[in-house]
Each structure stands twice: as structure tokens, then as C-alpha cells.
Amino acid sequence: MKIFPKLSIFLLVALPLQLNAAPQVVVSITPIHSLVSMVLKGVGEPDLILPGGQSPHTFSLTPSSARKVLDADLVVYVSDSYETGLRKMLKNVSSENKIELIAMPDQLTILPQRKGGRWESHEHEGHEHIDGNQSGHAPEDDVLKNNLEDNPQSPDDRFLDPHVWLSPDNATAIILLLRDRLSLIDPLNVQLYLTNANAAIEKISIHTETLRHKLQSSSHRPYLVFHDAFQYFESYFDLHALGSVILGPERKPGARRISELRQLIKEEGVRCIFSEPQFEPRLVSNLTEDLDIARGELDPLGAGLDQGVELWFELTINLAKSLDSCLN
């Protein structure tokens, strides 16, 4: 008979702890994890699936990570076509428990993938947007937009640029999405989510002006990137990338492509070519052999950076510093 009073006391103590437990949030990649960490600050820590050095295109989900995805209150990722290792597991996660960022065209600016390795001048000058607040986009972009809105998990997300976090405006929009969704999941901490979101947005705004100042002398200098991962950053800061070495993460250039790029470098006076830490730099060495061109490195994911709140800021300032250093 003495067991029951002890059990009752235990339940009275444990129940509030359970009610106040931090929501279990799982995030695919480090830049998005950083943005989630800003909103969750003081409440909990999100789980990260992929460290910064791993490519989202080629990873396999571990059993422990798969269990975290299934048990999560919220899974935040870019798209089924970007983090391909998550696709199968996410079919078992309800829409209320996940945010696919590429499927949020009303909240984020979504850009179509650029065609080919050498981008036409109107593509890097016009930057057509798939966004309800933008105008002047091409008819084929309307088709992509309509398909995305009608079916947010359409295979057509393969034709959309997944690197949405590299736009400061998108980073702010992601903060707001997270604030609202976490407030629904965890209403006890609504005020903290609101405070965190406001602080993050203000910090992003100040940081963006620092980036703009750093890049102001680089805006019209032509350069090449390893693969088309920086369109959002280029569009926002009016940078002048002419093309990419590879057409996609799994499509290496042939001899003809290398020859065309070498000709492009000579004709356009390309100042710099950038490699990435996630890919083998030997292709860049072959391409630039005997050419008078500077070399740098751009990292869209933050390889080597400590995960957490500061990673997004460090990642973007590193991009600005690399561009400024190589182009000037």
C-alpha cells in the first residue's frame, strides 16, 4: 500500500518535466541547423544529420539517424532531390512534422537551376525568381512555379536550385517559418521563440550590410565556380559568375567542356576560379594549367566550421572574404 503514494509523487514530479521537454528537431545540413539553432536557443539543441564536410548528394542515413527522423517532432530539410538519403525515410513522416524548404515558394525566393555550365548573360543579370512577390520571370519559370504549388513534393524540385540558405532574405524567411511551426509544436515557449526570431533577424540584417560592404568592389568582376551552388548569394549581392566547371555534382566535364571553359576564361577576362572542399580540386588544376587566373575556394555548407548559431554568419562572411580576396 505504501507503493502508491510514492508512485503518485513520482508522477507529479515527472509530468511537468515531460510537458516542458524541448521539442525534438532534426535538421539535414549545417547551414539550416544553424538557423534552427537560433530559434531554439534557450529551449533545446537540434540534431544534425550531416556534418559540414559531407555532400548531401551522396550520403546514406545511419540507423541512429533514421530513428531520430522517425521520432522527431519536426524535421527540417531542403528537398527530396537534394538530401537524397532522407527521401525514403521522410515518406513515413507526416507533413505536420516536417518542413521541406524548397516547397515554400510563398515564403522563400526559389530560383530555377541554371542551364549548362556557361550561363547566358540574361541569366546572371535577370535572376528570374519563383516567388509570389517577384515579377518578370520567364514563361518556363511559371510552369515550374505552378507545378511546385500544385504538388509541393513534385519531382520537379530537381529543376530548382536547392541552396536557398545563401540568400539573407531566405535566411530571414526560414527563421520566421521555424518560429511559427515551433510555436505550434511547443506553445509553452512561444515567447522565447518570438524573442529568438526577432534577435536573429536583426543580427542577419546587420551582418548583411557587412557582407554588402565587403563585396562592393567585386560585383562586376567575372569568375567561375566549381558547381552552381552560389546563385542565391550572387543574385542578392549582384555578383558576376559566368559559369561552372561541372554541370552537376555527379557530372564531370569532358575534354570539349574543358576546352570551352578555357576559351571562356580568355575571352571574358575571368579573374578567378573557385573550387569547393566537398569536391576533388584536380579538375580546377587541369582547367587552369598555363592560364593567368587566380584560384580560391568557396564553401556553401561550412565544412570545418563548428555547428551551431554562429555557423551561418561565419559561412557567409567566409564566402565574401574569399570572393573579395580572389577577385581583387
mmCIF file of C-alpha atoms in Angstrom:
data_model
loop_
_atom_site.group_PDB
_atom_site.id
_atom_site.type_symbol
_atom_site.label_atom_id
_atom_site.label_comp_id
_atom_site.label_asym_id
_atom_site.label_seq_id
_atom_site.Cartn_x
_atom_site.Cartn_y
_atom_site.Cartn_z
ATOM 1 C CA MET A 1 0.000 0.000 0.000
ATOM 2 C CA LYS A 2 2.932 2.348 0.560
ATOM 3 C CA ILE A 3 3.945 1.984 -3.080
ATOM 4 C CA PHE A 4 1.055 4.109 -4.399
ATOM 5 C CA PRO A 5 1.886 7.356 -2.561
ATOM 6 C CA LYS A 6 5.469 7.092 -3.793
ATOM 7 C CA LEU A 7 4.236 6.442 -7.352
ATOM 8 C CA SER A 8 1.882 9.418 -7.154
ATOM 9 C CA ILE A 9 4.703 11.701 -6.021
ATOM 10 C CA PHE A 10 6.888 10.454 -8.887
ATOM 11 C CA LEU A 11 4.161 11.157 -11.468
ATOM 12 C CA LEU A 12 3.539 14.636 -10.087
ATOM 13 C CA VAL A 13 7.240 15.431 -10.432
ATOM 14 C CA ALA A 14 7.761 13.753 -13.799
ATOM 15 C CA LEU A 15 4.683 15.095 -15.582
ATOM 16 C CA PRO A 16 5.769 18.759 -15.651
ATOM 17 C CA LEU A 17 9.204 17.676 -16.869
ATOM 18 C CA GLN A 18 7.568 15.811 -19.732
ATOM 19 C CA LEU A 19 5.313 18.762 -20.562
ATOM 20 C CA ASN A 20 8.286 21.141 -20.611
ATOM 21 C CA ALA A 21 10.580 18.853 -22.621
ATOM 22 C CA ALA A 22 12.204 20.570 -25.591
ATOM 23 C CA PRO A 23 10.787 19.582 -28.976
ATOM 24 C CA GLN A 24 12.890 17.045 -30.838
ATOM 25 C CA VAL A 25 14.046 18.801 -34.009
ATOM 26 C CA VAL A 26 16.165 17.072 -36.658
ATOM 27 C CA VAL A 27 17.927 19.073 -39.384
ATOM 28 C CA SER A 28 19.638 17.799 -42.526
ATOM 29 C CA ILE A 29 22.607 20.145 -43.155
ATOM 30 C CA THR A 30 24.746 22.545 -41.136
ATOM 31 C CA PRO A 31 23.580 25.940 -42.534
ATOM 32 C CA ILE A 32 19.927 25.097 -41.873
ATOM 33 C CA HIS A 33 20.905 23.625 -38.499
ATOM 34 C CA SER A 34 22.457 26.998 -37.650
ATOM 35 C CA LEU A 35 19.223 28.854 -38.442
ATOM 36 C CA VAL A 36 17.175 26.357 -36.421
ATOM 37 C CA SER A 37 19.602 26.740 -33.506
ATOM 38 C CA MET A 38 18.953 30.490 -33.481
ATOM 39 C CA VAL A 39 15.237 29.966 -32.899
ATOM 40 C CA LEU A 40 15.663 27.065 -30.430
ATOM 41 C CA LYS A 41 18.225 28.927 -28.318
ATOM 42 C CA GLY A 42 17.447 28.501 -24.624
ATOM 43 C CA VAL A 43 14.943 25.709 -25.319
ATOM 44 C CA GLY A 44 16.970 22.873 -26.790
ATOM 45 C CA GLU A 45 19.512 21.743 -29.388
ATOM 46 C CA PRO A 46 18.500 20.417 -32.813
ATOM 47 C CA ASP A 47 20.030 17.152 -34.046
ATOM 48 C CA LEU A 48 22.184 17.335 -37.176
ATOM 49 C CA ILE A 49 22.125 14.564 -39.771
ATOM 50 C CA LEU A 50 25.064 15.640 -41.955
ATOM 51 C CA PRO A 51 28.299 17.259 -40.720
ATOM 52 C CA GLY A 52 29.585 20.112 -42.887
ATOM 53 C CA GLY A 53 32.177 18.071 -44.761
ATOM 54 C CA GLN A 54 29.712 15.569 -46.237
ATOM 55 C CA SER A 55 27.899 16.086 -49.509
ATOM 56 C CA PRO A 56 24.065 15.966 -49.279
ATOM 57 C CA HIS A 57 24.025 14.350 -52.709
ATOM 58 C CA THR A 58 25.787 11.128 -51.737
ATOM 59 C CA PHE A 59 25.225 10.368 -48.043
ATOM 60 C CA SER A 60 23.447 7.323 -46.597
ATOM 61 C CA LEU A 61 21.265 7.581 -43.498
ATOM 62 C CA THR A 62 22.644 5.687 -40.485
ATOM 63 C CA PRO A 63 20.252 3.574 -38.348
ATOM 64 C CA SER A 64 20.586 6.012 -35.420
ATOM 65 C CA SER A 65 19.824 8.997 -37.661
ATOM 66 C CA ALA A 66 16.869 7.170 -39.194
ATOM 67 C CA ARG A 67 15.426 6.611 -35.715
ATOM 68 C CA LYS A 68 15.875 10.304 -34.893
ATOM 69 C CA VAL A 69 13.986 11.257 -38.059
ATOM 70 C CA LEU A 70 11.083 8.962 -37.211
ATOM 71 C CA ASP A 71 10.919 10.126 -33.576
ATOM 72 C CA ALA A 72 11.250 13.848 -34.326
ATOM 73 C CA ASP A 73 8.612 16.453 -33.608
ATOM 74 C CA LEU A 74 9.981 18.352 -36.610
ATOM 75 C CA VAL A 75 12.339 17.515 -39.493
ATOM 76 C CA VAL A 76 13.772 20.453 -41.453
ATOM 77 C CA TYR A 77 15.420 19.806 -44.819
ATOM 78 C CA VAL A 78 15.818 21.393 -48.263
ATOM 79 C CA SER A 79 14.245 18.961 -50.713
ATOM 80 C CA ASP A 80 13.742 15.322 -51.579
ATOM 81 C CA SER A 81 16.079 15.774 -54.542
ATOM 82 C CA TYR A 82 18.859 17.447 -52.539
ATOM 83 C CA GLU A 83 19.226 15.271 -49.425
ATOM 84 C CA THR A 84 18.530 12.083 -51.360
ATOM 85 C CA GLY A 85 19.464 9.862 -48.420
ATOM 86 C CA LEU A 86 16.461 11.196 -46.491
ATOM 87 C CA ARG A 87 13.853 10.668 -49.204
ATOM 88 C CA LYS A 88 12.737 7.149 -48.325
ATOM 89 C CA MET A 89 12.573 7.768 -44.571
ATOM 90 C CA LEU A 90 10.640 11.028 -44.957
ATOM 91 C CA LYS A 91 7.780 9.173 -46.625
ATOM 92 C CA ASN A 92 6.991 7.880 -43.135
ATOM 93 C CA VAL A 93 6.913 11.377 -41.601
ATOM 94 C CA SER A 94 3.636 13.335 -41.674
ATOM 95 C CA SER A 95 3.530 16.778 -43.291
ATOM 96 C CA GLU A 96 2.857 18.353 -39.867
ATOM 97 C CA ASN A 97 6.207 17.051 -38.656
ATOM 98 C CA LYS A 98 8.448 18.257 -41.477
ATOM 99 C CA ILE A 99 9.388 21.397 -43.389
ATOM 100 C CA GLU A 100 10.644 20.997 -46.963
ATOM 101 C CA LEU A 101 12.094 24.417 -47.712
ATOM 102 C CA ILE A 102 12.051 24.137 -51.496
ATOM 103 C CA ALA A 103 8.270 23.619 -51.270
ATOM 104 C CA MET A 104 7.718 27.042 -49.683
ATOM 105 C CA PRO A 105 7.582 29.406 -52.702
ATOM 106 C CA ASP A 106 5.230 31.809 -50.923
ATOM 107 C CA GLN A 107 7.702 32.334 -48.076
ATOM 108 C CA LEU A 108 11.094 31.888 -49.786
ATOM 109 C CA THR A 109 12.534 33.088 -53.074
ATOM 110 C CA ILE A 110 13.156 29.936 -55.126
ATOM 111 C CA LEU A 111 15.390 30.154 -58.202
ATOM 112 C CA PRO A 112 15.392 27.688 -61.113
ATOM 113 C CA GLN A 113 18.575 25.771 -61.818
ATOM 114 C CA ARG A 114 20.694 27.499 -64.439
ATOM 115 C CA LYS A 115 21.164 25.630 -67.685
ATOM 116 C CA GLY A 116 24.543 24.413 -68.797
ATOM 117 C CA GLY A 117 27.996 25.159 -67.473
ATOM 118 C CA ARG A 118 28.255 28.559 -69.185
ATOM 119 C CA TRP A 119 25.391 30.821 -68.171
ATOM 120 C CA GLU A 120 23.951 33.290 -70.626
ATOM 121 C CA SER A 121 24.225 36.969 -69.703
ATOM 122 C CA HIS A 122 20.481 37.361 -69.076
ATOM 123 C CA GLU A 123 20.576 34.558 -66.519
ATOM 124 C CA HIS A 124 23.069 36.210 -64.182
ATOM 125 C CA GLU A 125 21.693 39.708 -64.828
ATOM 126 C CA GLY A 126 17.964 38.998 -64.609
ATOM 127 C CA HIS A 127 17.827 36.277 -61.944
ATOM 128 C CA GLU A 128 14.261 35.164 -62.575
ATOM 129 C CA HIS A 129 12.558 34.215 -59.317
ATOM 130 C CA ILE A 130 9.913 31.686 -58.463
ATOM 131 C CA ASP A 131 8.293 33.853 -55.880
ATOM 132 C CA GLY A 132 4.851 35.344 -55.483
ATOM 133 C CA ASN A 133 6.401 38.735 -54.697
ATOM 134 C CA GLN A 134 8.592 38.893 -57.815
ATOM 135 C CA SER A 135 7.745 39.753 -61.423
ATOM 136 C CA GLY A 136 9.405 39.487 -64.816
ATOM 137 C CA HIS A 137 10.152 35.763 -64.747
ATOM 138 C CA ALA A 138 10.165 33.704 -67.908
ATOM 139 C CA PRO A 139 7.182 31.546 -69.022
ATOM 140 C CA GLU A 140 9.054 28.314 -68.333
ATOM 141 C CA ASP A 141 9.555 29.523 -64.749
ATOM 142 C CA ASP A 142 5.769 29.935 -64.440
ATOM 143 C CA VAL A 143 5.414 26.260 -65.378
ATOM 144 C CA LEU A 144 7.868 25.309 -62.620
ATOM 145 C CA LYS A 145 6.113 27.573 -60.122
ATOM 146 C CA ASN A 146 2.655 26.206 -60.907
ATOM 147 C CA ASN A 147 3.864 22.608 -60.750
ATOM 148 C CA LEU A 148 5.523 23.262 -57.389
ATOM 149 C CA GLU A 149 2.425 24.915 -55.918
ATOM 150 C CA ASP A 150 0.068 22.207 -57.184
ATOM 151 C CA ASN A 151 2.289 19.416 -55.908
ATOM 152 C CA PRO A 152 4.878 20.588 -53.356
ATOM 153 C CA GLN A 153 6.670 17.248 -53.385
ATOM 154 C CA SER A 154 6.780 17.012 -57.160
ATOM 155 C CA PRO A 155 9.870 15.501 -58.849
ATOM 156 C CA ASP A 156 10.230 18.931 -60.493
ATOM 157 C CA ASP A 157 12.152 20.120 -57.455
ATOM 158 C CA ARG A 158 15.081 18.606 -59.376
ATOM 159 C CA PHE A 159 14.942 21.711 -61.587
ATOM 160 C CA LEU A 160 15.056 24.159 -58.673
ATOM 161 C CA ASP A 161 18.227 25.492 -57.067
ATOM 162 C CA PRO A 162 18.350 23.973 -53.546
ATOM 163 C CA HIS A 163 20.927 26.340 -51.980
ATOM 164 C CA VAL A 164 18.230 28.613 -50.548
ATOM 165 C CA TRP A 165 20.057 29.448 -47.286
ATOM 166 C CA LEU A 166 22.661 31.587 -49.107
ATOM 167 C CA SER A 167 20.172 34.426 -49.592
ATOM 168 C CA PRO A 168 19.896 36.637 -46.469
ATOM 169 C CA ASP A 169 16.224 37.218 -47.306
ATOM 170 C CA ASN A 170 15.643 33.465 -47.387
ATOM 171 C CA ALA A 171 17.525 33.022 -44.115
ATOM 172 C CA THR A 172 15.133 35.525 -42.535
ATOM 173 C CA ALA A 173 12.130 33.758 -44.067
ATOM 174 C CA ILE A 174 13.354 30.409 -42.697
ATOM 175 C CA ILE A 175 13.657 31.956 -39.223
ATOM 176 C CA LEU A 176 10.011 33.081 -39.441
ATOM 177 C CA LEU A 177 8.858 29.659 -40.678
ATOM 178 C CA LEU A 178 10.619 27.985 -37.768
ATOM 179 C CA ARG A 179 9.250 30.475 -35.243
ATOM 180 C CA ASP A 180 5.680 29.790 -36.340
ATOM 181 C CA ARG A 181 5.992 25.998 -36.586
ATOM 182 C CA LEU A 182 7.820 25.619 -33.261
ATOM 183 C CA SER A 183 5.222 27.828 -31.569
ATOM 184 C CA LEU A 184 2.521 25.392 -32.699
ATOM 185 C CA ILE A 185 4.505 22.352 -31.557
ATOM 186 C CA ASP A 186 5.614 23.872 -28.257
ATOM 187 C CA PRO A 187 3.158 26.623 -27.172
ATOM 188 C CA LEU A 188 4.729 26.871 -23.687
ATOM 189 C CA ASN A 189 7.790 28.519 -25.255
ATOM 190 C CA VAL A 190 6.067 30.828 -27.738
ATOM 191 C CA GLN A 191 7.502 33.987 -26.195
ATOM 192 C CA LEU A 192 11.048 32.648 -26.295
ATOM 193 C CA TYR A 193 10.697 31.629 -29.951
ATOM 194 C CA LEU A 194 9.416 35.109 -30.758
ATOM 195 C CA THR A 195 12.292 36.771 -28.905
ATOM 196 C CA ASN A 196 14.890 34.498 -30.512
ATOM 197 C CA ALA A 197 13.482 35.038 -34.002
ATOM 198 C CA ASN A 198 13.482 38.820 -33.627
ATOM 199 C CA ALA A 199 17.066 38.801 -32.362
ATOM 200 C CA ALA A 200 18.210 36.503 -35.210
ATOM 201 C CA ILE A 201 16.526 38.637 -37.875
ATOM 202 C CA GLU A 202 18.140 41.804 -36.538
ATOM 203 C CA LYS A 203 21.550 40.125 -36.456
ATOM 204 C CA ILE A 204 21.113 38.824 -40.028
ATOM 205 C CA SER A 205 20.205 42.346 -41.173
ATOM 206 C CA ILE A 206 23.328 43.885 -39.622
ATOM 207 C CA HIS A 207 25.503 41.053 -40.941
ATOM 208 C CA THR A 208 24.093 41.502 -44.454
ATOM 209 C CA GLU A 209 25.278 45.108 -44.535
ATOM 210 C CA THR A 210 28.749 43.899 -43.542
ATOM 211 C CA LEU A 211 28.669 41.429 -46.443
ATOM 212 C CA ARG A 212 27.463 44.096 -48.854
ATOM 213 C CA HIS A 213 30.290 46.416 -47.866
ATOM 214 C CA LYS A 214 32.838 43.616 -48.231
ATOM 215 C CA LEU A 215 31.605 42.719 -51.736
ATOM 216 C CA GLN A 216 31.026 46.181 -53.202
ATOM 217 C CA SER A 217 34.302 46.196 -55.162
ATOM 218 C CA SER A 218 33.733 42.662 -56.518
ATOM 219 C CA SER A 219 30.299 42.993 -58.092
ATOM 220 C CA HIS A 220 31.342 43.310 -61.759
ATOM 221 C CA ARG A 221 34.432 41.118 -61.822
ATOM 222 C CA PRO A 222 33.916 37.847 -63.773
ATOM 223 C CA TYR A 223 34.667 34.484 -62.203
ATOM 224 C CA LEU A 224 33.866 30.760 -62.437
ATOM 225 C CA VAL A 225 32.640 28.417 -59.701
ATOM 226 C CA PHE A 226 33.130 24.685 -59.396
ATOM 227 C CA HIS A 227 29.410 23.897 -59.438
ATOM 228 C CA ASP A 228 26.295 26.033 -59.445
ATOM 229 C CA ALA A 229 25.827 26.353 -55.690
ATOM 230 C CA PHE A 230 26.003 30.125 -55.156
ATOM 231 C CA GLN A 231 23.248 31.595 -57.312
ATOM 232 C CA TYR A 232 21.266 32.958 -54.339
ATOM 233 C CA PHE A 233 24.350 34.701 -52.955
ATOM 234 C CA GLU A 234 25.295 36.047 -56.404
ATOM 235 C CA SER A 235 21.770 37.288 -57.067
ATOM 236 C CA TYR A 236 21.446 39.045 -53.725
ATOM 237 C CA PHE A 237 24.819 40.813 -53.915
ATOM 238 C CA ASP A 238 24.845 41.382 -57.706
ATOM 239 C CA LEU A 239 27.933 39.270 -58.390
ATOM 240 C CA HIS A 240 29.191 38.264 -61.841
ATOM 241 C CA ALA A 241 29.701 34.496 -62.030
ATOM 242 C CA LEU A 242 29.878 33.357 -65.668
ATOM 243 C CA GLY A 243 29.561 29.608 -65.308
ATOM 244 C CA SER A 244 30.551 26.403 -63.521
ATOM 245 C CA VAL A 245 33.217 23.781 -64.103
ATOM 246 C CA ILE A 246 30.810 20.872 -63.654
ATOM 247 C CA LEU A 247 27.164 20.705 -64.730
ATOM 248 C CA GLY A 248 26.081 18.834 -61.600
ATOM 249 C CA PRO A 249 27.504 17.041 -58.565
ATOM 250 C CA GLU A 250 27.835 13.768 -60.481
ATOM 251 C CA ARG A 251 28.612 15.130 -63.969
ATOM 252 C CA LYS A 252 32.310 15.657 -64.609
ATOM 253 C CA PRO A 253 33.280 17.762 -67.636
ATOM 254 C CA GLY A 254 34.743 16.135 -70.737
ATOM 255 C CA ALA A 255 37.597 17.379 -72.915
ATOM 256 C CA ARG A 256 35.254 19.537 -75.014
ATOM 257 C CA ARG A 257 33.806 21.190 -71.923
ATOM 258 C CA ILE A 258 37.281 21.928 -70.545
ATOM 259 C CA SER A 259 38.256 23.466 -73.887
ATOM 260 C CA GLU A 260 35.144 25.678 -73.920
ATOM 261 C CA LEU A 261 35.810 26.890 -70.390
ATOM 262 C CA ARG A 262 39.427 27.716 -71.178
ATOM 263 C CA GLN A 263 38.211 29.755 -74.142
ATOM 264 C CA LEU A 264 35.653 31.492 -71.908
ATOM 265 C CA ILE A 265 38.376 32.422 -69.424
ATOM 266 C CA LYS A 266 40.437 34.032 -72.197
ATOM 267 C CA GLU A 267 37.538 35.806 -73.940
ATOM 268 C CA GLU A 268 35.841 37.218 -70.842
ATOM 269 C CA GLY A 269 38.920 38.004 -68.804
ATOM 270 C CA VAL A 270 37.842 35.734 -65.968
ATOM 271 C CA ARG A 271 39.665 36.865 -62.827
ATOM 272 C CA CYS A 272 39.265 33.845 -60.576
ATOM 273 C CA ILE A 273 38.059 30.254 -60.446
ATOM 274 C CA PHE A 274 36.768 28.717 -57.228
ATOM 275 C CA SER A 275 36.930 25.111 -56.049
ATOM 276 C CA GLU A 276 34.920 23.581 -53.171
ATOM 277 C CA PRO A 277 36.100 21.474 -50.217
ATOM 278 C CA GLN A 278 33.448 18.815 -50.916
ATOM 279 C CA PHE A 279 34.897 18.054 -54.369
ATOM 280 C CA GLU A 280 38.237 16.980 -55.833
ATOM 281 C CA PRO A 281 40.202 20.129 -56.873
ATOM 282 C CA ARG A 282 42.198 18.341 -59.589
ATOM 283 C CA LEU A 283 39.677 19.371 -62.261
ATOM 284 C CA VAL A 284 40.328 23.018 -61.482
ATOM 285 C CA SER A 285 44.089 22.433 -61.750
ATOM 286 C CA ASN A 286 43.673 20.825 -65.180
ATOM 287 C CA LEU A 287 41.420 23.634 -66.346
ATOM 288 C CA THR A 288 43.720 26.471 -65.297
ATOM 289 C CA GLU A 289 47.010 24.949 -66.458
ATOM 290 C CA ASP A 290 49.153 27.628 -68.183
ATOM 291 C CA LEU A 291 46.417 30.261 -67.692
ATOM 292 C CA ASP A 292 46.896 33.535 -65.819
ATOM 293 C CA ILE A 293 43.990 33.182 -63.404
ATOM 294 C CA ALA A 294 43.711 33.292 -59.623
ATOM 295 C CA ARG A 295 42.266 30.398 -57.627
ATOM 296 C CA GLY A 296 40.125 30.439 -54.494
ATOM 297 C CA GLU A 297 37.720 28.278 -52.544
ATOM 298 C CA LEU A 298 34.017 28.753 -51.830
ATOM 299 C CA ASP A 299 32.165 26.502 -49.409
ATOM 300 C CA PRO A 300 28.334 26.515 -49.427
ATOM 301 C CA LEU A 301 27.991 24.160 -46.433
ATOM 302 C CA GLY A 302 30.531 25.276 -43.836
ATOM 303 C CA ALA A 303 32.958 22.366 -43.821
ATOM 304 C CA GLY A 304 35.281 22.671 -40.843
ATOM 305 C CA LEU A 305 33.126 25.231 -39.032
ATOM 306 C CA ASP A 306 31.683 24.486 -35.603
ATOM 307 C CA GLN A 307 27.981 23.732 -35.873
ATOM 308 C CA GLY A 308 25.525 25.978 -34.091
ATOM 309 C CA VAL A 309 24.142 29.515 -34.043
ATOM 310 C CA GLU A 310 27.227 31.238 -35.468
ATOM 311 C CA LEU A 311 27.835 28.903 -38.420
ATOM 312 C CA TRP A 312 25.555 30.723 -40.907
ATOM 313 C CA PHE A 313 27.279 34.030 -40.166
ATOM 314 C CA GLU A 314 30.760 32.504 -40.415
ATOM 315 C CA LEU A 315 29.879 30.659 -43.620
ATOM 316 C CA THR A 316 28.600 33.760 -45.412
ATOM 317 C CA ILE A 317 31.408 36.065 -44.281
ATOM 318 C CA ASN A 318 33.900 33.416 -45.447
ATOM 319 C CA LEU A 319 32.243 33.474 -48.882
ATOM 320 C CA ALA A 320 32.545 37.270 -49.002
ATOM 321 C CA LYS A 321 36.178 37.206 -47.882
ATOM 322 C CA SER A 322 37.114 34.519 -50.447
ATOM 323 C CA LEU A 323 35.415 36.399 -53.273
ATOM 324 C CA ASP A 324 36.961 39.727 -52.288
ATOM 325 C CA SER A 325 40.432 38.228 -51.876
ATOM 326 C CA CYS A 326 40.475 36.329 -55.172
ATOM 327 C CA LEU A 327 38.723 38.920 -57.355
ATOM 328 C CA ASN A 328 40.666 41.897 -56.060
#
